[in-house]
Amino acid sequence: MSISDQATSAAAEPTEQPGRWRRVRAGVVSVLAAALALVTLTLPNRPWQIAPGAFLRIPLEALLLAALLLALPGRARRVVAAISGVLLGLIVAVKVGDIGFYSSLGRPFDLVLDWSLLGAAFDFVAESIGRSGAIAIAAGLGLVLLAVPVLSALSTVRLSGLLDRHRTAATRVVATLVVVWALLAAFQARIVTGVLVADTNASALVHEHASEVRARLADRKAFAAEVGVDPFRDVPADQLLTGLRGKNVLIAFVESYGRDAVSDPDFATVQRVLDEGAQRLAAEGFAARSGFLTSPTVGGASWLAHATLLSGLWIDNNQRHKSLLASDRFTLGDAFARAQWRTVGMMPAVNQAWPEGAFYGYEQFYSGPDLGYQGPRFAFAPMPDQFALHRFHQRELAGPRDRPVMAELSLVSSHSPWTKVPSLVGWDEIDDGEVFRQGVIGTPAAQARTGYRHSISYTLRTLISYLETYGDDDTVLVIVGDHQPAPVVTGDNPSPDVPIHLLAKDPAVLERITDWGWQEGLTPDAAAPVWPMDAFRDRFLTTFGPTPDRPQTQGR
């Protein structure tokens, strides 16, 4: 080789090297862009469908978008690609919302109504792991959700350029994939159970949420008509609740107490607590009847269940809840107040003013700070249920009274994340709550089912012990779950049913509910009757007082 040839070769080598690396980088970026586009379209919106095989699908939307981009000229192609990328990013945000809501509430994210729940979710995380941790998580999620539409838009614009540069080959590939998609669709091919390889996930998601938005807008008018129909609104005081005159009626909502707690073999401990408790209470003269109610919510949003049971209306979303609170609906608390009971609400987890108490007809309302607890927190719960019940009893039932008491008691020791559960102590040892620093049951967050079992067992033992200690001939206790726990405990698609129990010493009270068909004891089985939760108010008022002129509402 001549000296001039060597010089030429040496000069060319550095030029070719950077060019090769640019091509490699460009290829890697293009592969990543294609992968991102594929993931945005094939990501399932249900957590139980997320598996490697779920991403091995052919999205019809990708083929249609590719065909459109191939048909458009340069500038129009880039604009459509960018807009499509942003929309794909927004679809990913909705899918992430769905995954979160299916994981916690067993349903998809409601684009109209669920924005207000984001604040409640932040508060829950802050109460569970601390405010700084909650802020970090919220900031991280916010950045990710902002970044995805931008990256998705950049990816689709890059891929549109590739389609244009390789138009002939791209057209053949798209045409071939359309044929393959049609064949896979015809044979209903699947890699993951319930997920078709011939995919239309993104289109189905958009249709599902668009239909939900339309339904929510129409539901406002429907609910306005429902809330005005009330057969008990004008019943005179002397005709209300005549079968409970002189009784202290306590309605105890047990957080996350669902059908699985009394039916899942893994929760046999809970069932033993109920069976043994029923035997002990029977020795004290109490009898129990049990059934199921179908709750309007699963995994959370307890206020919807409270509102449904107390109002006799089906309150399954926040729009209905807000409309209910703005109405003059005659609640169960209103009925007791009109019939001259002292009405009380107690919610230990509430830490600020709660004007809703007036809507529910409560003469006295106790929030967490009102109860004077000085002991430790227990995960989400600011105090043990035993302390809350003890304080309620001290302030409302221990001294002389000129009227019987009706109370709604919201018990939260069984609230997720079930990582820290108190132990039952002697009722005379409670004082200001410092005693609860002893005997704490700790459970790792990864063992949610174990923690749930401990917490439900604790709350039920507490209620049983309360009746043994303080119950008398004039005590009527209704124990009801608000909703099933999150799917991490129940598994996918849980029943929305919750147990309900009525306990009393006075045989006349139990005789009144004979036609309800509820089973004896505290452990209802699969044959126990199931009512919709919105049927309870009317059934209860009808059973314990004269039937109004109009027939009672049976609910959904």
Coordinates of C-alpha atoms in Angstrom, one line a residue:
M1 CA 0.0 0.0 0.0
S2 CA 1.4 3.4 -0.9
I3 CA 1.9 6.2 1.6
S4 CA -1.0 8.1 0.0
D5 CA -3.4 5.1 0.3
Q6 CA -2.5 4.7 4.0
A7 CA -3.1 8.4 4.6
T8 CA -6.5 8.1 2.8
S9 CA -7.5 5.0 4.9
A10 CA -6.4 6.7 8.1
A11 CA -8.5 9.8 7.3
A12 CA -11.6 7.7 6.4
E13 CA -11.6 5.5 9.5
P14 CA -12.6 8.1 12.1
T15 CA -15.4 9.3 9.8
E16 CA -16.9 5.8 9.4
Q17 CA -16.7 5.0 13.1
P18 CA -19.0 7.8 14.3
G19 CA -21.4 7.1 11.4
R20 CA -21.7 3.5 12.5
W21 CA -22.4 4.5 16.1
R22 CA -25.0 6.9 15.0
R23 CA -26.8 4.2 13.0
V24 CA -26.6 1.9 16.0
R25 CA -28.0 4.6 18.3
A26 CA -30.7 5.4 15.8
G27 CA -31.6 1.7 15.6
V28 CA -31.8 1.4 19.4
V29 CA -33.9 4.5 19.7
S30 CA -36.3 3.2 17.0
V31 CA -36.6 -0.2 18.7
L32 CA -37.4 1.6 22.0
A33 CA -39.9 3.8 20.3
A34 CA -41.7 0.8 18.8
A35 CA -41.6 -1.0 22.2
L36 CA -43.1 2.0 23.9
A37 CA -45.9 2.3 21.3
L38 CA -46.6 -1.5 21.7
V39 CA -46.7 -1.3 25.5
T40 CA -49.0 1.7 25.6
L41 CA -51.5 -0.2 23.4
T42 CA -51.2 -3.7 24.9
L43 CA -50.9 -2.8 28.6
P44 CA -54.0 -4.4 30.3
N45 CA -56.1 -2.1 32.5
R46 CA -56.8 -5.0 34.9
P47 CA -54.0 -6.0 37.3
W48 CA -54.8 -9.7 37.1
Q49 CA -54.2 -9.7 33.3
I50 CA -50.7 -8.2 33.5
A51 CA -48.3 -11.0 32.4
P52 CA -45.5 -11.2 29.9
G53 CA -47.8 -12.9 27.4
A54 CA -50.3 -10.0 27.6
F55 CA -47.8 -7.8 25.7
L56 CA -47.4 -10.4 22.8
R57 CA -50.4 -9.1 21.0
I58 CA -51.2 -7.4 17.7
P59 CA -53.1 -4.2 18.4
L60 CA -55.6 -3.4 15.7
E61 CA -55.2 0.3 16.5
A62 CA -51.5 0.2 15.7
L63 CA -52.2 -1.3 12.3
L64 CA -54.9 1.3 11.5
L65 CA -52.6 4.1 12.7
A66 CA -49.8 2.8 10.6
A67 CA -52.0 2.6 7.5
L68 CA -53.2 6.2 8.1
L69 CA -49.6 7.5 8.5
L70 CA -48.6 5.7 5.3
A71 CA -51.4 7.5 3.4
L72 CA -50.6 11.0 4.6
P73 CA -48.1 13.5 3.2
G74 CA -45.1 14.6 5.2
R75 CA -46.3 17.5 7.4
A76 CA -49.8 16.1 8.0
R77 CA -48.2 12.7 8.8
R78 CA -46.1 14.3 11.5
V79 CA -48.9 16.2 13.1
V80 CA -51.2 13.2 13.2
A81 CA -48.4 11.1 14.6
A82 CA -47.7 13.6 17.4
I83 CA -51.4 13.9 18.3
S84 CA -51.8 10.2 18.2
G85 CA -48.8 9.8 20.5
V86 CA -50.2 12.2 23.1
L87 CA -53.6 10.3 23.0
L88 CA -51.8 7.0 23.5
G89 CA -50.0 8.5 26.5
L90 CA -53.3 9.7 28.0
I91 CA -54.7 6.2 27.4
V92 CA -51.8 4.8 29.4
A93 CA -52.7 7.3 32.2
V94 CA -56.2 6.0 32.3
K95 CA -55.0 2.4 32.3
V96 CA -52.7 3.1 35.3
G97 CA -55.7 4.7 37.0
D98 CA -57.8 1.6 36.3
I99 CA -55.1 -0.7 37.5
G100 CA -54.9 1.2 40.8
F101 CA -58.6 1.3 41.3
Y102 CA -59.1 -2.4 40.4
S103 CA -56.4 -3.2 42.9
S104 CA -57.9 -1.2 45.7
L105 CA -61.6 -0.8 45.0
G106 CA -62.3 -3.7 42.5
R107 CA -63.5 -1.3 39.8
P108 CA -62.1 1.0 37.0
F109 CA -61.3 4.6 37.5
D110 CA -64.3 6.9 37.0
L111 CA -63.2 9.8 34.8
V112 CA -66.1 12.0 36.0
L113 CA -66.2 11.3 39.8
D114 CA -63.0 9.8 41.1
W115 CA -60.8 12.8 41.0
S116 CA -61.9 13.7 44.5
L117 CA -60.7 10.3 45.7
L118 CA -57.1 11.1 44.8
G119 CA -57.0 13.4 47.9
A120 CA -58.3 10.6 50.1
A121 CA -55.8 8.2 48.6
F122 CA -53.0 10.7 49.4
D123 CA -54.3 11.1 53.0
F124 CA -54.4 7.3 53.4
V125 CA -50.8 6.8 52.2
A126 CA -49.7 9.7 54.4
E127 CA -51.4 8.2 57.5
S128 CA -49.9 4.8 56.7
I129 CA -46.3 5.7 55.8
G130 CA -45.9 9.3 56.6
R131 CA -46.5 12.6 54.8
S132 CA -43.0 12.8 53.3
G133 CA -43.3 9.4 51.8
A134 CA -46.7 10.2 50.4
I135 CA -45.4 13.4 48.8
A136 CA -42.5 11.5 47.2
I137 CA -44.9 8.8 45.8
A138 CA -47.3 11.5 44.5
A139 CA -44.5 13.5 42.9
G140 CA -43.0 10.4 41.2
L141 CA -46.4 9.3 39.8
G142 CA -47.0 12.9 38.6
L143 CA -43.7 13.0 36.7
V144 CA -44.3 9.6 35.1
L145 CA -47.8 10.5 34.0
L146 CA -46.5 13.8 32.5
A147 CA -43.5 12.1 30.8
V148 CA -45.5 9.3 29.2
P149 CA -47.5 11.4 26.7
V150 CA -44.4 13.4 25.7
L151 CA -42.3 10.2 25.1
S152 CA -45.2 8.5 23.4
A153 CA -45.6 11.5 21.0
L154 CA -41.9 11.5 20.2
S155 CA -42.0 7.7 19.6
T156 CA -44.9 7.9 17.1
V157 CA -43.3 10.8 15.2
R158 CA -40.1 8.8 14.9
L159 CA -41.9 5.7 13.8
S160 CA -43.9 7.7 11.2
G161 CA -40.6 8.8 9.7
L162 CA -39.5 5.1 9.5
L163 CA -42.7 4.2 7.8
D164 CA -42.1 7.0 5.2
R165 CA -38.5 6.0 4.5
H166 CA -39.4 2.3 4.1
R167 CA -42.9 2.9 2.6
T168 CA -43.0 -0.2 0.3
A169 CA -41.7 -2.7 2.9
A170 CA -43.9 -1.1 5.6
T171 CA -47.0 -1.4 3.5
R172 CA -46.4 -5.1 2.9
V173 CA -45.8 -5.7 6.6
V174 CA -48.9 -3.8 7.7
A175 CA -51.0 -5.7 5.1
T176 CA -49.6 -9.0 6.2
L177 CA -50.3 -8.2 9.9
V178 CA -53.9 -7.2 9.1
V179 CA -54.5 -10.7 7.6
V180 CA -52.7 -12.3 10.6
W181 CA -54.9 -10.2 13.0
A182 CA -58.1 -11.3 11.2
L183 CA -57.1 -15.0 11.4
L184 CA -56.2 -14.7 15.1
A185 CA -59.5 -12.9 15.8
A186 CA -61.5 -15.6 14.0
F187 CA -59.9 -18.3 16.1
Q188 CA -60.1 -16.3 19.4
A189 CA -56.4 -17.0 20.0
R190 CA -55.1 -16.3 23.5
I191 CA -51.8 -16.5 25.3
V192 CA -53.1 -15.1 28.6
T193 CA -56.5 -16.2 29.9
G194 CA -59.1 -13.6 28.9
V195 CA -56.8 -11.6 26.7
L196 CA -57.1 -12.0 22.9
V197 CA -53.9 -11.9 20.8
A198 CA -55.9 -10.0 18.1
D199 CA -56.1 -7.0 20.4
T200 CA -58.6 -4.0 20.5
N201 CA -57.8 -3.1 24.1
A202 CA -57.3 0.6 23.5
S203 CA -60.6 1.0 21.6
A204 CA -62.5 -1.0 24.2
L205 CA -61.1 1.1 27.0
V206 CA -62.1 4.4 25.3
H207 CA -65.6 3.0 24.6
E208 CA -65.9 1.8 28.2
H209 CA -65.0 5.1 29.7
A210 CA -67.0 7.2 27.3
S211 CA -70.1 5.1 28.0
E212 CA -69.4 5.6 31.7
V213 CA -69.2 9.4 31.3
R214 CA -72.6 9.4 29.5
A215 CA -74.1 7.2 32.2
R216 CA -72.8 9.5 35.0
L217 CA -74.4 12.6 33.3
A218 CA -77.7 10.8 32.9
D219 CA -77.6 9.5 36.4
R220 CA -77.9 12.9 37.9
K221 CA -81.5 13.3 36.7
A222 CA -82.4 9.7 37.6
F223 CA -81.1 10.2 41.2
A224 CA -82.9 13.5 41.6
A225 CA -86.2 11.6 41.0
E226 CA -85.3 8.8 43.4
V227 CA -84.3 11.0 46.3
G228 CA -87.7 12.7 46.3
V229 CA -89.6 9.4 46.8
D230 CA -89.7 8.5 50.4
P231 CA -92.6 6.6 52.1
F232 CA -91.3 7.4 55.6
R233 CA -90.7 11.1 55.4
D234 CA -94.1 12.1 56.8
V235 CA -94.7 9.3 59.3
P236 CA -95.6 10.8 62.7
A237 CA -93.2 10.5 65.6
D238 CA -95.6 8.3 67.7
Q239 CA -95.7 5.7 64.8
L240 CA -92.0 5.4 64.3
L241 CA -89.9 2.6 65.8
T242 CA -92.6 1.6 68.3
G243 CA -91.0 -1.9 68.5
L244 CA -87.8 -0.4 69.9
R245 CA -89.1 2.0 72.5
G246 CA -86.7 2.3 75.4
K247 CA -83.9 0.4 73.6
N248 CA -80.4 1.7 73.0
V249 CA -79.8 0.9 69.4
L250 CA -76.2 0.8 68.3
I251 CA -75.3 0.4 64.6
A252 CA -71.6 -0.6 64.4
F253 CA -70.0 -0.4 60.9
V254 CA -66.9 -2.7 60.8
E255 CA -64.3 -1.6 58.3
S256 CA -63.6 -4.1 55.5
Y257 CA -65.8 -6.8 57.0
G258 CA -66.9 -8.7 54.0
R259 CA -68.4 -12.0 53.0
D260 CA -64.9 -13.6 52.6
A261 CA -64.3 -13.1 56.4
V262 CA -67.1 -15.6 57.1
S263 CA -66.7 -17.9 54.1
D264 CA -63.1 -18.2 53.1
P265 CA -61.5 -21.3 54.8
D266 CA -58.3 -19.3 55.3
F267 CA -60.2 -17.1 57.7
A268 CA -61.4 -19.9 59.9
T269 CA -60.0 -17.9 62.9
V270 CA -62.6 -15.2 62.3
Q271 CA -65.3 -17.8 62.0
R272 CA -64.2 -19.3 65.3
V273 CA -64.3 -15.9 67.0
L274 CA -67.9 -15.5 65.8
D275 CA -69.0 -19.0 66.8
E276 CA -67.4 -18.9 70.2
G277 CA -68.7 -15.3 70.7
A278 CA -72.2 -16.4 69.9
Q279 CA -72.0 -19.1 72.6
R280 CA -70.6 -16.8 75.2
L281 CA -73.3 -14.2 74.5
A282 CA -76.0 -16.8 74.6
A283 CA -74.8 -17.6 78.1
E284 CA -75.4 -13.9 78.9
G285 CA -78.9 -14.0 77.4
F286 CA -78.2 -12.5 74.0
A287 CA -79.5 -14.0 70.8
A288 CA -78.2 -13.2 67.3
R289 CA -79.5 -13.3 63.8
S290 CA -77.4 -12.9 60.7
G291 CA -77.6 -12.4 57.0
F292 CA -75.9 -10.5 54.2
L293 CA -76.2 -7.1 52.5
T294 CA -74.9 -6.2 49.1
S295 CA -72.7 -3.2 49.5
P296 CA -72.5 -0.5 46.8
T297 CA -68.6 -0.5 47.1
V298 CA -65.7 -2.9 47.3
G299 CA -62.3 -2.3 48.9
G300 CA -62.9 1.3 50.1
A301 CA -65.1 4.4 49.9
S302 CA -66.8 3.4 53.1
W303 CA -69.0 6.5 53.1
L304 CA -71.0 5.2 50.2
A305 CA -72.0 2.1 52.3
H306 CA -72.9 4.2 55.3
A307 CA -75.0 6.6 53.1
T308 CA -76.7 3.7 51.4
L309 CA -77.7 1.9 54.6
L310 CA -78.8 5.0 56.5
S311 CA -80.7 6.7 53.6
G312 CA -82.3 3.7 51.9
L313 CA -80.9 4.9 48.5
W314 CA -78.3 3.2 46.3
I315 CA -75.2 5.4 46.7
D316 CA -72.5 3.8 44.6
N317 CA -70.5 6.9 43.6
N318 CA -69.5 10.3 44.8
Q319 CA -71.9 12.2 42.6
R320 CA -74.9 10.5 44.2
H321 CA -73.3 11.0 47.6
K322 CA -72.9 14.7 47.1
S323 CA -76.5 15.0 45.8
L324 CA -77.8 13.0 48.8
L325 CA -76.0 15.3 51.2
A326 CA -77.6 18.3 49.5
S327 CA -81.1 16.8 49.8
D328 CA -83.5 16.6 52.7
R329 CA -83.7 12.8 52.6
F330 CA -85.1 11.2 55.8
T331 CA -82.3 9.1 57.2
L332 CA -82.4 6.4 59.8
G333 CA -80.9 8.9 62.3
D334 CA -83.7 11.3 61.4
A335 CA -86.3 8.6 62.2
F336 CA -84.8 7.9 65.6
A337 CA -84.5 11.7 66.4
R338 CA -88.1 12.3 65.5
A339 CA -89.1 9.4 67.7
Q340 CA -87.3 11.0 70.6
W341 CA -84.0 9.1 70.8
R342 CA -80.8 10.9 71.5
T343 CA -78.9 10.4 68.2
V344 CA -75.1 10.1 68.2
G345 CA -72.4 9.6 65.5
M346 CA -68.9 8.4 66.4
M347 CA -66.1 8.3 63.8
P348 CA -62.6 8.0 65.2
A349 CA -60.9 8.4 61.8
V350 CA -62.5 11.8 61.2
N351 CA -60.0 14.5 62.4
Q352 CA -61.8 17.7 61.3
A353 CA -65.2 19.3 61.2
W354 CA -67.8 16.9 59.7
P355 CA -71.0 18.8 58.8
E356 CA -72.4 15.6 57.3
G357 CA -73.4 14.7 60.9
A358 CA -76.3 17.1 60.7
F359 CA -77.5 15.6 57.5
Y360 CA -77.7 12.1 59.2
G361 CA -79.7 13.6 62.1
Y362 CA -77.1 13.3 64.8
E363 CA -77.6 15.4 67.9
Q364 CA -74.0 14.6 69.0
F365 CA -71.0 13.8 66.9
Y366 CA -67.6 12.6 68.1
S367 CA -64.6 12.8 65.8
G368 CA -61.2 11.3 66.7
P369 CA -59.8 14.4 68.5
D370 CA -63.0 14.6 70.6
L371 CA -62.3 11.2 72.2
G372 CA -59.1 12.2 74.0
Y373 CA -56.9 9.3 73.0
Q374 CA -53.3 9.5 74.1
G375 CA -52.0 6.1 73.0
P376 CA -50.2 5.0 69.8
R377 CA -51.6 4.9 66.3
F378 CA -52.2 1.5 64.6
A379 CA -51.4 1.9 60.9
F380 CA -54.3 3.9 59.5
A381 CA -56.5 3.7 62.6
P382 CA -55.8 6.6 65.0
M383 CA -57.0 4.6 68.0
P384 CA -58.2 1.0 68.8
D385 CA -61.8 0.2 68.4
Q386 CA -62.0 -0.8 72.0
F387 CA -60.9 2.7 73.1
A388 CA -63.5 4.3 70.9
L389 CA -66.3 2.0 72.2
H390 CA -65.2 2.6 75.8
R391 CA -65.3 6.4 75.4
F392 CA -68.7 6.3 73.7
H393 CA -70.1 4.2 76.5
Q394 CA -68.6 6.5 79.2
R395 CA -70.1 9.6 77.6
E396 CA -73.4 8.3 76.4
L397 CA -74.6 5.2 78.3
A398 CA -72.8 5.0 81.6
G399 CA -74.6 7.8 83.4
P400 CA -78.3 8.7 83.9
R401 CA -80.2 9.4 80.7
D402 CA -83.6 10.9 80.0
R403 CA -83.8 9.2 76.5
P404 CA -82.6 6.1 74.9
V405 CA -79.6 6.4 72.5
M406 CA -79.3 5.5 68.9
A407 CA -75.7 5.6 67.6
E408 CA -73.7 5.0 64.4
L409 CA -70.3 3.7 65.4
S410 CA -67.6 3.6 62.7
L411 CA -64.9 1.1 63.7
V412 CA -61.6 1.4 61.8
S413 CA -59.1 -0.9 63.4
S414 CA -59.6 -3.3 60.5
H415 CA -58.8 -0.6 57.9
S416 CA -56.0 -1.5 55.5
P417 CA -53.0 -1.8 55.4
W418 CA -53.5 -4.2 58.4
T419 CA -49.9 -4.0 59.5
K420 CA -50.4 -3.1 63.1
V421 CA -53.3 -4.4 65.2
P422 CA -54.0 -3.8 69.0
S423 CA -54.7 -6.5 71.5
L424 CA -57.8 -6.6 73.7
V425 CA -57.3 -5.3 77.2
G426 CA -59.5 -5.1 80.3
W427 CA -62.1 -2.5 80.0
D428 CA -61.2 -1.0 83.4
E429 CA -57.6 -0.6 82.3
I430 CA -58.2 1.6 79.2
D431 CA -58.0 5.1 80.8
D432 CA -56.4 7.5 78.2
G433 CA -55.2 4.7 75.9
E434 CA -51.6 4.4 76.9
V435 CA -52.2 0.8 77.8
F436 CA -52.5 -0.1 74.1
R437 CA -48.7 0.3 73.7
Q438 CA -48.6 -3.3 75.0
G439 CA -49.4 -6.4 73.0
V440 CA -49.3 -4.9 69.5
I441 CA -49.7 -7.5 66.7
G442 CA -47.4 -6.5 63.8
T443 CA -47.7 -8.0 60.3
P444 CA -45.5 -7.2 57.3
A445 CA -47.4 -5.4 54.5
A446 CA -46.7 -8.3 52.1
Q447 CA -48.8 -10.6 54.4
A448 CA -52.1 -8.6 53.8
R449 CA -54.3 -11.6 54.3
T450 CA -52.7 -12.5 57.7
G451 CA -53.0 -8.9 58.9
Y452 CA -56.6 -8.7 57.7
R453 CA -57.5 -11.8 59.6
H454 CA -55.9 -10.4 62.8
S455 CA -57.7 -7.1 62.5
I456 CA -61.2 -8.4 61.8
S457 CA -60.8 -10.9 64.6
Y458 CA -59.8 -8.1 66.9
T459 CA -62.7 -5.9 66.1
L460 CA -65.3 -8.7 66.4
R461 CA -63.8 -9.8 69.7
T462 CA -64.0 -6.2 70.9
L463 CA -67.7 -6.0 70.0
I464 CA -68.5 -9.3 71.6
S465 CA -66.6 -8.3 74.7
Y466 CA -68.4 -5.0 74.8
L467 CA -71.8 -6.7 74.9
E468 CA -70.6 -9.1 77.6
T469 CA -69.4 -6.2 79.7
Y470 CA -71.9 -3.5 79.1
G471 CA -74.9 -5.0 77.3
D472 CA -78.2 -5.2 79.1
D473 CA -81.9 -5.9 78.4
D474 CA -82.2 -2.6 76.6
T475 CA -79.3 -3.1 74.2
V476 CA -79.8 -3.8 70.6
L477 CA -76.6 -4.0 68.5
V478 CA -76.4 -4.2 64.7
I479 CA -73.0 -5.2 63.4
V480 CA -72.5 -4.6 59.7
G481 CA -69.6 -4.6 57.3
D482 CA -69.2 -1.6 55.1
H483 CA -67.5 -3.5 52.2
Q484 CA -65.2 -6.3 51.2
P485 CA -61.5 -5.7 51.7
A486 CA -59.3 -4.9 48.7
P487 CA -58.6 -7.6 46.1
V488 CA -55.2 -8.2 47.6
V489 CA -57.2 -10.0 50.3
T490 CA -60.2 -11.4 48.4
G491 CA -58.7 -12.0 45.0
D492 CA -60.1 -10.7 41.7
N493 CA -63.9 -10.0 41.2
P494 CA -65.0 -10.5 44.9
S495 CA -68.6 -10.7 45.9
P496 CA -69.8 -7.3 47.1
D497 CA -71.7 -8.9 50.0
V498 CA -71.1 -8.0 53.7
P499 CA -72.3 -9.8 56.8
I500 CA -74.9 -8.2 59.0
H501 CA -75.9 -9.3 62.5
L502 CA -78.6 -8.1 65.0
L503 CA -78.1 -9.0 68.6
A504 CA -80.5 -8.4 71.5
K505 CA -81.6 -9.9 74.9
D506 CA -85.2 -9.0 74.6
P507 CA -87.0 -11.8 72.8
A508 CA -89.6 -9.4 71.5
V509 CA -86.9 -7.7 69.3
L510 CA -85.9 -11.0 67.7
E511 CA -89.5 -12.0 67.2
R512 CA -90.1 -8.9 65.1
I513 CA -87.5 -10.0 62.5
T514 CA -88.6 -13.6 62.2
D515 CA -89.8 -13.0 58.6
W516 CA -86.4 -11.6 57.6
G517 CA -85.2 -15.2 57.3
W518 CA -81.9 -14.4 59.0
Q519 CA -80.0 -17.3 60.4
E520 CA -79.4 -17.9 64.1
G521 CA -75.9 -17.1 65.4
L522 CA -73.1 -14.9 64.1
T523 CA -71.8 -17.0 61.2
P524 CA -74.1 -16.8 58.2
D525 CA -73.5 -19.4 55.5
A526 CA -74.1 -19.5 51.8
A527 CA -77.9 -20.1 52.4
A528 CA -78.4 -16.9 54.4
P529 CA -80.6 -14.3 52.7
V530 CA -78.9 -11.4 50.8
W531 CA -80.5 -8.0 50.6
P532 CA -79.3 -5.0 48.7
M533 CA -77.9 -2.5 51.3
D534 CA -80.4 0.2 50.3
A535 CA -83.3 -2.1 51.4
F536 CA -82.2 -2.1 55.0
R537 CA -83.6 1.3 56.1
D538 CA -87.2 0.6 54.9
R539 CA -87.2 -3.0 56.1
F540 CA -85.9 -1.9 59.5
L541 CA -88.4 1.0 59.9
T542 CA -91.3 -1.2 58.7
T543 CA -90.4 -4.1 61.0
F544 CA -90.1 -1.9 64.1
G545 CA -93.0 0.4 63.4
P546 CA -96.3 0.5 61.6
T547 CA -96.1 0.2 57.8
P548 CA -96.6 3.6 56.1
D549 CA -99.3 4.0 53.5
R550 CA -97.0 3.3 50.6
P551 CA -95.4 -0.1 50.1
Q552 CA -91.9 -0.4 51.4
T553 CA -88.9 0.0 49.0
Q554 CA -87.2 -3.3 48.3
G555 CA -84.0 -1.7 46.8
R556 CA -82.1 -3.1 43.9

